[in-house]
Coordinates of C-alpha atoms in Angstrom, one line a residue:
X278 CA -42.9 15.1 -26.9
X279 CA -44.6 12.1 -25.2
X280 CA -44.9 11.3 -21.7
X281 CA -43.6 7.8 -20.6
X282 CA -46.0 6.2 -18.0
X283 CA -46.3 9.0 -15.6
X284 CA -47.9 6.7 -13.1
X285 CA -44.6 5.4 -12.2
X286 CA -42.6 7.6 -9.8
X287 CA -39.3 5.8 -9.9
X288 CA -37.2 5.4 -13.1
X289 CA -34.3 3.0 -13.5
X290 CA -32.1 2.8 -16.7
X291 CA -32.6 -0.4 -18.6
X292 CA -29.4 -2.5 -19.4
X293 CA -28.8 -5.6 -21.6
X294 CA -27.2 -7.7 -18.8
X295 CA -26.3 -7.6 -15.0
X296 CA -22.6 -7.0 -14.7
X297 CA -22.2 -5.4 -11.3
X298 CA -23.6 -7.3 -8.3
X299 CA -22.5 -5.1 -5.5
X300 CA -23.9 -2.0 -3.7
X301 CA -22.2 1.4 -4.3
X302 CA -19.0 1.2 -2.1
X303 CA -19.4 4.9 -1.2
X304 CA -22.5 3.8 0.8
X305 CA -20.3 1.9 3.2
X306 CA -17.8 4.8 3.6
X307 CA -20.6 7.3 4.7
X308 CA -22.4 4.6 6.7
X309 CA -19.3 4.3 8.8
X310 CA -19.3 8.0 9.5
X311 CA -22.8 7.6 11.0
X312 CA -24.9 10.6 12.0
X313 CA -21.9 12.9 12.3
X314 CA -21.0 12.4 8.7
X315 CA -24.6 12.9 7.5
X316 CA -25.0 16.1 9.6
X317 CA -21.6 17.4 8.3
X318 CA -22.5 16.7 4.6
X319 CA -25.9 18.4 4.7
X320 CA -24.8 21.3 6.8
X321 CA -21.9 22.0 4.4
X322 CA -24.4 21.8 1.5
X323 CA -26.5 24.5 3.1
X324 CA -23.5 26.8 3.7
X325 CA -22.4 26.2 0.1
X326 CA -25.9 27.4 -1.1
X327 CA -26.0 30.6 0.8
X328 CA -27.5 33.7 -0.8
X329 CA -24.6 35.8 -2.0
X330 CA -26.2 39.1 -1.4
X331 CA -27.4 38.3 2.1
X332 CA -25.4 39.4 5.1
X333 CA -27.1 37.2 7.8
X334 CA -26.5 33.7 8.7
X335 CA -27.7 30.6 6.8
X336 CA -30.4 28.9 8.8
X337 CA -30.7 25.1 8.9
X338 CA -33.4 23.2 10.6
X339 CA -32.9 19.5 11.3
X340 CA -36.0 17.5 12.4
X341 CA -36.6 14.0 13.3
X342 CA -40.0 12.2 13.5
X343 CA -42.1 9.6 12.1
X344 CA -44.3 9.3 8.9
X345 CA -46.8 6.7 7.7
X346 CA -45.5 4.5 5.0
X347 CA -48.4 5.4 2.8
X348 CA -47.4 9.1 2.8
X349 CA -44.0 8.3 1.3
X350 CA -44.2 9.1 -2.5
X351 CA -43.7 6.0 -4.7
X352 CA -42.7 3.8 -1.8
X353 CA -44.6 0.6 -3.1
X354 CA -42.4 0.8 -6.3
X355 CA -39.2 0.8 -4.3
X356 CA -40.4 -2.1 -2.2
X357 CA -41.3 -4.0 -5.5
X358 CA -37.8 -3.5 -6.7
X359 CA -36.2 -4.6 -3.4
X360 CA -38.3 -7.7 -3.6
X361 CA -36.7 -8.8 -6.8
X362 CA -33.1 -8.1 -5.8
X363 CA -30.8 -11.2 -5.7
X364 CA -27.6 -11.3 -3.7
X365 CA -24.6 -13.0 -5.2
X366 CA -22.3 -12.7 -2.1
X367 CA -22.6 -12.7 1.6
X368 CA -22.5 -8.9 1.9
X369 CA -25.2 -8.2 -0.6
X370 CA -27.4 -11.1 0.8
X371 CA -27.2 -9.6 4.2
X372 CA -27.9 -6.1 3.1
X373 CA -31.0 -7.2 1.0
X374 CA -32.3 -9.2 4.0
X375 CA -32.0 -6.2 6.1
X376 CA -34.0 -4.1 3.7
X377 CA -36.6 -6.7 3.4
X378 CA -37.1 -6.9 7.2
X379 CA -37.8 -3.0 7.2
X380 CA -40.3 -2.9 4.4
X381 CA -43.4 -3.9 6.3
X382 CA -43.5 -1.1 8.8
X383 CA -46.7 0.9 8.7
X384 CA -44.9 3.9 10.3
X385 CA -41.2 4.8 9.8
X386 CA -38.7 7.2 11.3
X387 CA -37.3 10.1 9.1
X388 CA -34.9 13.0 9.4
X389 CA -35.0 16.2 7.3
X390 CA -32.5 19.1 6.7
X391 CA -34.2 22.3 5.5
X392 CA -32.1 25.3 4.7
X393 CA -33.1 29.1 4.5
X394 CA -31.5 32.2 3.2
X395 CA -30.1 29.9 0.4
X396 CA -30.4 29.9 -3.3
X397 CA -31.8 26.4 -3.9
X398 CA -31.2 24.5 -7.2
X399 CA -31.7 26.2 -10.5
X400 CA -33.2 24.9 -13.8
X401 CA -35.5 22.2 -12.5
X402 CA -38.0 22.9 -15.4
X403 CA -35.2 22.0 -17.9
X404 CA -34.9 18.5 -16.5
X405 CA -31.9 16.5 -17.5
X406 CA -29.5 19.1 -18.8
X407 CA -25.7 19.5 -19.8
X408 CA -25.7 23.1 -18.8
X409 CA -23.6 24.1 -15.8
X410 CA -26.3 26.6 -15.0
X411 CA -28.8 23.9 -14.2
X412 CA -27.8 22.9 -10.8
X413 CA -30.9 20.7 -10.4
X414 CA -29.8 18.3 -13.1
X415 CA -26.3 18.0 -11.6
X416 CA -27.7 17.3 -8.2
X417 CA -30.5 15.2 -9.2
X418 CA -29.2 13.0 -12.1
X419 CA -25.3 12.9 -11.9
X420 CA -23.1 11.0 -9.4
X421 CA -19.5 12.1 -8.7
X422 CA -20.1 15.6 -10.0
X423 CA -20.8 18.8 -8.2
X424 CA -21.9 22.1 -9.7
X425 CA -19.3 24.9 -9.9
X426 CA -19.8 28.6 -9.2
X427 CA -19.1 31.2 -11.8
X428 CA -17.4 33.3 -9.1
X429 CA -14.0 31.8 -8.5
X430 CA -13.8 33.1 -4.9
X431 CA -17.2 31.6 -4.1
X432 CA -16.3 28.3 -5.6
X433 CA -13.0 28.2 -3.7
X434 CA -14.8 28.8 -0.3
X435 CA -17.3 26.1 -0.9
X436 CA -17.0 22.9 1.3
X437 CA -18.0 20.4 -1.4
X438 CA -15.5 19.4 -4.1
X439 CA -15.8 15.7 -4.9
X440 CA -19.5 15.4 -5.7
X441 CA -19.9 12.2 -3.7
X442 CA -21.4 13.7 -0.5
X443 CA -24.9 13.4 -1.9
X444 CA -25.0 9.7 -1.3
X445 CA -24.4 10.2 2.5
X446 CA -28.2 10.7 2.8
X447 CA -28.9 7.3 1.0
X448 CA -26.5 5.6 3.4
X449 CA -28.6 6.9 6.4
X450 CA -31.7 5.0 5.2
X451 CA -32.5 1.3 5.8
X452 CA -33.6 1.2 2.1
X453 CA -30.9 3.5 0.8
X454 CA -33.7 6.0 0.0
X455 CA -33.7 9.8 0.1
X456 CA -35.7 12.7 -1.3
X457 CA -35.0 16.4 -1.9
X458 CA -37.5 19.2 -2.2
X459 CA -36.5 22.5 -3.9
X460 CA -37.9 25.9 -4.1
X461 CA -36.1 28.2 -6.6
X462 CA -35.8 32.0 -7.1
X463 CA -39.1 32.1 -9.0
X464 CA -41.0 30.0 -6.4
X465 CA -41.2 26.8 -8.5
X466 CA -41.4 23.8 -6.1
X467 CA -40.3 20.3 -7.2
X468 CA -39.5 17.1 -5.5
X469 CA -36.7 14.6 -6.6
X470 CA -35.1 11.6 -5.0
X471 CA -32.7 8.6 -5.4
X472 CA -32.5 5.1 -4.3
X473 CA -29.2 3.0 -4.4
X474 CA -29.9 -0.7 -5.0
X475 CA -27.9 -3.2 -7.1
X476 CA -28.3 -4.1 -10.7
X477 CA -31.3 -6.2 -11.0
X478 CA -33.9 -7.9 -13.2
X479 CA -37.5 -6.5 -12.9
X480 CA -40.3 -7.9 -15.0
X481 CA -37.9 -9.7 -17.3
X482 CA -35.7 -6.6 -17.9
X483 CA -32.4 -5.7 -16.3
X484 CA -31.8 -2.4 -14.8
X485 CA -29.0 -0.3 -13.4
X486 CA -28.6 0.0 -9.6
X487 CA -29.6 3.7 -9.2
X488 CA -33.2 4.8 -9.3
X489 CA -34.5 8.3 -9.7
X490 CA -37.8 9.8 -8.4
X491 CA -38.6 11.6 -11.6
X492 CA -41.0 11.9 -14.5
X493 CA -39.8 10.9 -17.9
X494 CA -40.7 12.1 -21.4
X495 CA -39.8 10.7 -24.9
X496 CA -38.7 13.8 -26.9
X497 CA -38.0 11.7 -30.0
X498 CA -38.2 7.9 -30.6
X499 CA -35.8 5.8 -28.7
X500 CA -34.7 8.7 -26.5
X501 CA -35.9 9.7 -23.1
X502 CA -35.3 12.6 -20.8
X503 CA -36.0 13.0 -17.1
X504 CA -38.1 15.9 -15.7
X505 CA -39.0 16.5 -12.0
X506 CA -42.4 16.2 -10.5
X507 CA -44.1 19.3 -9.2
X508 CA -44.2 19.1 -5.3
X509 CA -47.8 18.4 -4.3
X510 CA -46.8 15.7 -1.8
X511 CA -47.2 15.2 2.0
X512 CA -46.2 18.1 4.2
X513 CA -43.0 16.4 5.3
X514 CA -41.8 16.7 1.7
X515 CA -42.9 20.4 1.3
X516 CA -40.4 23.2 0.7
X517 CA -42.4 26.4 0.2
X518 CA -39.5 28.9 0.8
X519 CA -36.4 29.3 -1.4
X520 CA -33.8 26.7 -0.7
X521 CA -33.5 22.9 -0.5
X522 CA -34.8 20.3 1.9
X523 CA -33.4 16.8 2.3
X524 CA -35.8 14.0 3.5
X525 CA -34.6 10.6 4.5
X526 CA -37.3 8.0 5.3
X527 CA -36.6 4.7 6.9
X528 CA -34.0 6.4 9.0
X529 CA -31.5 3.9 10.5
X530 CA -32.0 3.4 14.2
X531 CA -28.4 4.3 15.0
X532 CA -28.8 7.7 13.3
X533 CA -31.7 8.8 15.4
X534 CA -29.8 10.6 18.0
X535 CA -30.5 14.2 18.7
X536 CA -27.6 14.7 21.1
X537 CA -25.0 13.4 18.5
X538 CA -26.6 15.6 15.8
X539 CA -26.1 18.6 18.0
X540 CA -22.5 17.6 18.8
X541 CA -21.7 17.1 15.1
X542 CA -22.9 20.6 14.3
X543 CA -20.8 22.1 17.0
X544 CA -17.8 19.9 16.2
X545 CA -17.6 20.7 12.6
X546 CA -19.1 24.2 12.4
X547 CA -18.2 26.1 15.6
X548 CA -16.3 28.8 13.7
X549 CA -19.3 29.3 11.2
X550 CA -21.6 29.6 14.3
X551 CA -19.3 31.9 16.2
X552 CA -18.8 34.1 13.2
X553 CA -22.6 34.3 12.7
X554 CA -22.5 32.6 9.2
X555 CA -24.7 29.8 10.4
X556 CA -27.5 28.9 12.7
X557 CA -28.9 25.4 13.2
X558 CA -32.1 24.3 15.0
X559 CA -32.2 20.7 15.9
X560 CA -35.8 19.9 16.7
X561 CA -36.4 22.5 19.6
X562 CA -32.6 23.2 20.2
X563 CA -31.1 26.4 18.6
X564 CA -27.4 26.6 18.1
X565 CA -26.2 30.1 17.4
X566 CA -23.3 32.5 18.3
X567 CA -25.2 33.4 21.4
X568 CA -26.2 29.8 22.4
X569 CA -23.3 27.6 21.4
X570 CA -21.6 27.8 24.7
X571 CA -24.7 26.3 26.3
X572 CA -23.7 23.1 24.5
X573 CA -20.0 23.0 24.4
X574 CA -19.9 24.0 28.2
X575 CA -22.6 21.5 29.1
X576 CA -21.3 18.2 30.7
X577 CA -24.2 16.3 29.2
X578 CA -22.7 17.0 25.8
X579 CA -18.9 17.2 26.4
X580 CA -16.4 16.4 29.1
X581 CA -15.6 19.6 30.9
X582 CA -12.4 18.6 33.0
X583 CA -9.5 19.7 30.9
X584 CA -7.4 16.9 32.1
X585 CA -10.0 14.3 30.9
X586 CA -10.5 15.6 27.4
X587 CA -9.0 13.1 25.1
X588 CA -11.4 12.7 22.1
X589 CA -13.9 15.5 21.8
X590 CA -11.8 18.8 21.6
X591 CA -14.5 21.3 20.7
X592 CA -14.7 22.9 24.1
X593 CA -11.0 23.6 24.0
X594 CA -11.2 24.9 20.4
X595 CA -13.9 27.3 21.2
X596 CA -12.0 28.6 24.2
X597 CA -8.7 28.9 22.2
X598 CA -10.5 30.7 19.3
X599 CA -12.3 33.1 21.5
X600 CA -9.6 34.0 24.1
X601 CA -6.2 33.7 22.1
X602 CA -4.9 36.3 19.8
X603 CA -4.0 34.9 16.3
X604 CA -0.3 34.8 15.2
X605 CA 0.8 34.5 11.6
X606 CA 2.1 31.1 10.5
X607 CA 3.8 30.5 7.2
X608 CA 3.9 27.0 5.7
X609 CA 5.6 26.1 2.4
X610 CA 5.0 23.2 0.0
X611 CA 8.4 23.8 -1.5
X612 CA 7.1 26.1 -4.2
X613 CA 4.5 28.4 -2.6
X614 CA 4.3 29.9 0.9
X615 CA 0.9 29.8 2.5
X616 CA -0.1 32.1 5.4
X617 CA -2.5 31.2 8.2
X618 CA -3.9 32.6 11.3
X619 CA -3.0 30.4 14.3
X620 CA -4.8 30.5 17.5
X621 CA -2.6 28.7 20.1
X622 CA -2.9 27.9 23.7
X623 CA -0.5 26.0 26.0
X624 CA -1.9 24.8 29.2
X625 CA -0.3 22.0 31.4
X626 CA -3.8 20.8 32.5
X627 CA -4.5 19.4 29.0
X628 CA -3.5 15.8 28.4
X629 CA -3.8 15.6 24.6
X630 CA -2.7 18.1 21.9
X631 CA -4.8 18.7 18.7
X632 CA -5.2 21.4 16.2
X633 CA -8.4 22.1 14.3
X634 CA -7.8 22.9 10.6
X635 CA -10.7 25.0 9.5
X636 CA -11.8 26.2 6.0
X637 CA -12.8 29.8 5.5
X638 CA -16.4 28.7 5.2
X639 CA -16.1 27.8 8.9
X640 CA -16.0 24.0 8.5
X641 CA -13.5 22.0 10.3
X642 CA -11.5 19.5 8.3
X643 CA -9.8 17.5 11.0
X644 CA -8.4 17.3 14.5
X645 CA -4.7 17.3 13.4
X646 CA -2.3 15.2 15.4
X647 CA 1.2 16.7 15.4
X648 CA 3.8 14.1 15.1
X649 CA 5.6 13.4 18.4
X650 CA 3.3 15.9 20.1
X651 CA -0.1 14.1 20.5
X652 CA 0.4 14.0 24.3
X653 CA 1.7 17.6 24.7
X654 CA -0.6 20.1 26.6
X655 CA -1.6 22.4 23.8
X656 CA -4.7 23.3 21.7
X657 CA -4.8 25.2 18.4
X658 CA -7.1 26.4 15.6
X659 CA -5.7 27.1 12.1
X660 CA -7.5 29.3 9.5
X661 CA -6.1 30.6 6.2
X662 CA -7.2 33.0 3.5
X663 CA -8.5 32.5 0.0
X664 CA -5.3 31.0 -1.4
X665 CA -4.8 28.8 1.7
X666 CA -8.5 27.7 1.3
X667 CA -8.1 26.6 -2.2
X668 CA -5.0 24.6 -1.5
X669 CA -6.5 22.9 1.6
X670 CA -9.5 22.0 -0.5
X671 CA -7.3 20.2 -2.9
X672 CA -5.8 18.2 -0.1
X673 CA -9.2 17.1 1.5
X674 CA -10.3 13.5 1.3
X675 CA -13.8 12.8 -0.1
X676 CA -15.4 12.9 3.3
X677 CA -13.8 16.3 4.1
X678 CA -12.4 14.8 7.3
X679 CA -8.6 14.8 6.7
X680 CA -5.8 16.4 4.8
X681 CA -4.1 13.8 2.5
X682 CA -1.9 13.5 -0.5
X683 CA -2.7 9.9 -1.4
X684 CA -5.6 10.9 -3.8
X685 CA -3.4 13.2 -5.8
X686 CA -2.4 11.6 -9.1
X687 CA 0.2 14.0 -10.3
X688 CA 3.5 12.8 -8.7
X689 CA 4.9 16.4 -8.5
X690 CA 1.8 17.8 -6.9
X691 CA 1.6 14.8 -4.5
X692 CA 5.3 15.5 -3.5
X693 CA 4.5 19.1 -2.7
X694 CA 1.3 18.1 -0.8
X695 CA 3.3 15.7 1.3
X696 CA 6.0 18.4 2.0
X697 CA 3.3 20.8 3.0
X698 CA 1.7 18.5 5.5
X699 CA 5.1 17.5 7.0
X700 CA 6.1 21.3 7.1
X701 CA 2.8 22.1 8.9
X702 CA 3.6 19.5 11.7
X703 CA 7.1 20.8 11.9
X704 CA 6.1 24.5 12.3
X705 CA 3.6 23.6 15.0
X706 CA 6.1 21.4 16.8
X707 CA 8.5 24.4 17.0
X708 CA 5.8 26.5 18.5
X709 CA 5.0 23.8 21.1
X710 CA 8.7 23.5 22.0
X711 CA 9.0 27.3 22.5
X712 CA 5.9 27.2 24.7
X713 CA 7.4 24.4 26.8
X714 CA 10.7 26.4 27.2
X715 CA 8.8 29.6 28.2
X716 CA 6.9 27.7 30.9
X717 CA 9.9 25.8 32.1
X718 CA 13.1 27.9 32.1
X719 CA 16.3 26.3 33.1
X720 CA 17.8 27.6 36.3
X721 CA 21.4 28.8 36.9
X722 CA 24.7 27.9 35.2
X723 CA 25.4 24.4 33.7
X724 CA 27.2 21.9 36.0
X725 CA 30.1 20.6 33.8
X726 CA 31.1 17.8 36.2
X727 CA 29.2 15.2 34.3
X728 CA 30.8 16.3 31.0
X729 CA 34.3 16.0 32.5
X730 CA 33.3 12.5 33.8
X731 CA 32.2 11.5 30.3
X732 CA 35.5 12.6 28.8
X733 CA 37.5 10.7 31.4
X734 CA 35.6 7.6 30.7
X735 CA 36.0 8.0 27.0
X736 CA 39.8 8.1 27.5
X737 CA 39.4 4.9 29.6
X738 CA 37.6 3.2 26.7
X739 CA 40.3 4.2 24.2
X740 CA 42.9 2.7 26.6
X741 CA 41.0 -0.4 26.9
X742 CA 41.4 -1.3 23.3
X743 CA 44.9 -2.6 24.2
X744 CA 43.6 -4.9 27.0
X745 CA 42.6 -8.5 26.2
X746 CA 39.0 -9.5 26.4
X747 CA 37.3 -12.4 28.1
X748 CA 33.9 -14.0 27.1
X749 CA 31.1 -14.8 29.6
X750 CA 28.2 -16.7 28.2
X751 CA 29.0 -15.6 24.6
X752 CA 29.2 -11.9 25.6
X753 CA 32.6 -10.1 25.2
X754 CA 33.8 -8.1 28.2
X755 CA 36.9 -6.0 28.6
X756 CA 39.0 -6.9 31.6
X757 CA 39.7 -3.7 33.4
X758 CA 40.5 -2.5 37.0
X759 CA 38.2 0.5 36.7
X760 CA 34.4 0.2 36.1
X761 CA 33.2 2.3 33.2
X762 CA 29.6 3.0 32.4
X763 CA 28.5 1.3 29.2
X764 CA 26.5 2.8 26.4
X765 CA 23.5 0.8 25.1
X766 CA 24.4 -1.5 22.3
X767 CA 23.2 -0.4 18.9
X768 CA 20.7 -2.6 17.1
X769 CA 21.6 -4.3 13.8
X770 CA 18.0 -3.9 12.7
X771 CA 18.3 -0.3 11.3
X772 CA 20.7 1.1 8.8
X773 CA 21.9 4.0 11.0
X774 CA 22.4 1.7 14.0
X775 CA 19.6 3.3 16.0
X776 CA 17.7 1.1 18.3
X777 CA 14.6 -0.4 16.6
X778 CA 11.6 0.1 18.9
X779 CA 9.6 -3.1 19.4
X780 CA 7.8 -2.0 22.5
X781 CA 6.9 1.0 24.6
X782 CA 8.6 -0.6 27.5
X783 CA 11.6 -3.0 27.4
X784 CA 12.0 -5.8 30.0
X785 CA 15.2 -5.3 32.0
X786 CA 15.0 -8.3 34.5
X787 CA 13.0 -9.8 37.3
X788 CA 14.0 -8.8 40.7
X789 CA 13.3 -9.4 44.4
X790 CA 13.0 -6.4 46.8
X791 CA 13.0 -6.1 50.5
X792 CA 9.6 -5.3 52.2
X793 CA 9.0 -3.2 55.4
X794 CA 9.5 -6.0 57.7
X795 CA 12.8 -7.1 56.3
X796 CA 11.3 -10.0 54.3
X797 CA 11.3 -10.4 50.5
X798 CA 8.5 -9.2 48.3
X799 CA 7.4 -11.4 45.3
X800 CA 9.5 -11.3 42.2
X801 CA 8.7 -8.3 40.1
X802 CA 9.2 -7.6 36.3
X803 CA 11.2 -4.5 35.6
X804 CA 10.9 -2.5 32.5
X805 CA 12.6 0.6 31.1
X806 CA 10.1 3.1 29.9
X807 CA 10.4 4.4 26.3
X808 CA 10.6 8.2 26.4
X809 CA 7.6 8.5 24.1
X810 CA 5.3 7.4 26.9
X811 CA 6.8 9.8 29.6
X812 CA 5.8 13.4 29.9
X813 CA 7.8 15.5 32.4
X814 CA 7.0 19.1 33.3
X815 CA 8.5 21.4 36.0
X816 CA 6.1 24.0 37.3
X817 CA 7.5 26.3 40.0
X818 CA 8.6 24.1 42.8
X819 CA 6.7 21.0 41.5
X820 CA 7.6 18.3 39.0
X821 CA 4.8 16.6 37.2
X822 CA 5.5 13.2 35.5
X823 CA 2.9 11.5 33.4
X824 CA 3.2 7.9 32.2
X825 CA 0.9 6.5 29.5
X826 CA 1.0 2.8 29.5
X827 CA -2.2 2.5 27.4
X828 CA -0.3 0.9 24.4
X829 CA 1.9 -1.3 26.5
X830 CA 0.4 -4.7 27.0
X831 CA 3.1 -5.5 29.5
X832 CA 1.7 -2.9 32.0
X833 CA -1.6 -1.4 31.0
X834 CA -3.6 -4.1 32.8
X835 CA -1.8 -3.7 36.1
X836 CA -3.2 -1.6 39.0
X837 CA -0.1 -0.3 40.5
X838 CA 3.7 -0.2 40.0
X839 CA 7.0 0.8 41.5
X840 CA 9.0 3.5 39.8
X841 CA 12.8 4.3 40.0
X842 CA 14.9 6.5 37.9
X843 CA 18.5 7.2 36.8
X844 CA 20.3 10.2 35.6
X845 CA 21.2 10.1 31.9
X846 CA 23.8 12.5 30.3
X847 CA 23.9 13.9 26.8
X848 CA 25.9 10.8 25.5
X849 CA 23.1 8.5 26.6
X850 CA 25.0 7.1 29.5
X851 CA 23.1 6.3 32.7
X852 CA 24.3 6.8 36.3
X853 CA 22.1 4.6 38.4
X854 CA 23.3 5.5 41.9
X855 CA 24.0 9.3 41.4
X856 CA 20.5 10.6 42.2
X857 CA 18.9 10.2 45.6
X858 CA 15.2 10.7 45.6
X859 CA 14.8 11.8 49.3
X860 CA 17.6 14.4 48.9
X861 CA 15.9 16.0 46.1
X862 CA 12.1 15.7 46.7
X863 CA 10.4 16.6 49.9
X864 CA 7.3 14.6 48.9
X865 CA 6.0 12.3 46.2
X866 CA 2.2 12.4 45.5
X867 CA 0.2 10.0 43.5
X868 CA -1.4 12.2 40.8
X869 CA -4.3 9.9 40.3
X870 CA -5.6 9.5 44.0
X871 CA -3.8 12.3 45.8
X872 CA -2.1 9.9 48.2
X873 CA 1.5 10.3 49.4
X874 CA 3.8 7.6 48.0
X875 CA 6.5 5.9 50.1
X876 CA 10.1 6.1 49.0
X877 CA 12.2 3.1 50.0
X878 CA 15.6 2.0 48.7
X879 CA 15.4 4.9 46.2
X880 CA 12.3 3.5 44.8
X881 CA 8.8 5.1 44.6
X882 CA 6.3 2.5 45.8
X883 CA 2.7 1.6 44.9
X884 CA 2.1 4.2 42.3
X885 CA -1.5 3.6 41.0
X886 CA -2.3 2.8 37.4
X887 CA -5.7 4.0 36.2
X888 CA -6.9 3.2 32.7
X889 CA -3.2 2.6 31.7
X890 CA -2.0 6.0 33.1
X891 CA 0.1 6.8 36.1
X892 CA 0.8 10.4 37.4
X893 CA 3.3 11.7 39.9
X894 CA 3.6 15.1 41.5
X895 CA 7.0 15.6 43.1
X896 CA 7.7 18.5 45.5
X897 CA 11.2 19.8 44.8
X898 CA 13.7 20.7 47.4
X899 CA 15.9 23.8 46.9
X900 CA 18.9 21.7 46.0
X901 CA 17.1 20.1 43.0
X902 CA 18.9 20.6 39.7
X903 CA 16.2 21.3 37.1
X904 CA 18.4 20.6 34.2
X905 CA 18.9 16.9 34.9
X906 CA 17.5 14.4 32.5
X907 CA 16.3 10.9 33.6
X908 CA 15.4 7.5 32.4
X909 CA 12.6 5.7 34.2
X910 CA 12.3 2.1 35.4
X911 CA 8.8 0.6 36.1
X912 CA 8.4 -2.6 38.3
X913 CA 5.2 -4.6 38.2

């Protein structure tokens, strides 16, 4: 067995010709996830590597700092390779130019992830190996593959499944460069690494795009095998205790954000931390079961006002998990039933509803949006058992950030996965509706006056079939002595005749209204609000109405509007003059600024619009019928 030029630290596999001129596409995917994706992947890897006979938490230390270029092993070889790269399209040309602009720094930033109470990688001394036991070879030299545990239960609980997360570390480096230091059960210490370039020609020989920080031997003529270097390098690359350490030099500037690293840990692993499966130290900041509230309840990290939480839901999840008792939720994929613990909270102070789907390892997969309920005031955490965990794992995308069925190739399994995801939303929707009914019970017997009125008008319509019609401007009208409320015309755009929605508001007309002095206000546009943008709740003697115009280009840039309403019955017929605002409400308060709104001519005047949202608080009179339904009109 002969050593092959051990002076070289980086090895690339030779090829006869260059055929692929692009960087690995997975680099872009993880680059777009930024520091949160990097932190998530390496924290998940630490949890996956936990010691199986250790009862305490996995400890992960994340450090950022700087290192001299000369202390980075083999860096000159990487720079030589980058210098000979040739871009063949705009993307690769820009990427190569970016690399070259970073090569001349004498001191560079880095980030490291070092885990403790973990097993580390096995079989480093065996080098490249086909054995499933040798996890060093799988991690160091294979792409798109992850090692599998012998214990099926342990394998099921692991966060990793696709084997592509390793490249997340390369994506965080300006040079697509990463190292990993390992200490195994026998105390053997080795250093490996990878760099992701493009296929290139170096010293008249073409090479593959991936380079490996490794030694290489020739066990027999024309055959080579990789073996790792023993770790005798700079202290930043040391790993003296059992476990794994990831080191990423030339850290991208946008990744060097301590606050976002801390938030990423809390966002994705709050259950692991609360259950004392994980502790993380980010530079000098410790995140544990005892300290996590110091971060999620700190306004420097998260918005604390419940009514303002619209994107970062971790403070709500933590409160829901700690304060709510779990209920059993069964969700079917059409063949199997899966049972989850659901922690559910309904609070009318919330403005956005999300559900955290969490694996048993304690890692959150996604902030699940429930169809037709994204603006409902609820918060939930969903956790299953071993069978549920295995199924969720099969539905995860490669980044572990979403449940999906698109990647499933088997059409039957894909159909079942789609049904499961739809059933999950349906079950949660039912729970939300029950919570709304519990909080807002209807009062007293139903008034049947409107139903009788509808029946009478239906009789009049049937009678009108025998009456001749006249046309005005191309529209057919029935000539009658009695006015009948008309249903909305059905669109021809959909097969079932239901109205095809083209906008969140529909323009009704322009209109002129009288001002306080009896003059005429400027002409206003009047729109009917789609029910999807209106949320209405009755709490005690108050009615709260929330209008979300953020996706309505016709209104979202306005600063104020007038609002009117009309009663609508179960048949969809409107009764514009049947409801008097001043007879039913004692006061109307602008929910954004607290000012009282004027009511004139049955119209609520000058309601403020802040960031595309309007809010009203209406104080009910005793005569108000809480079972009435309304359609809302907006004038701007």
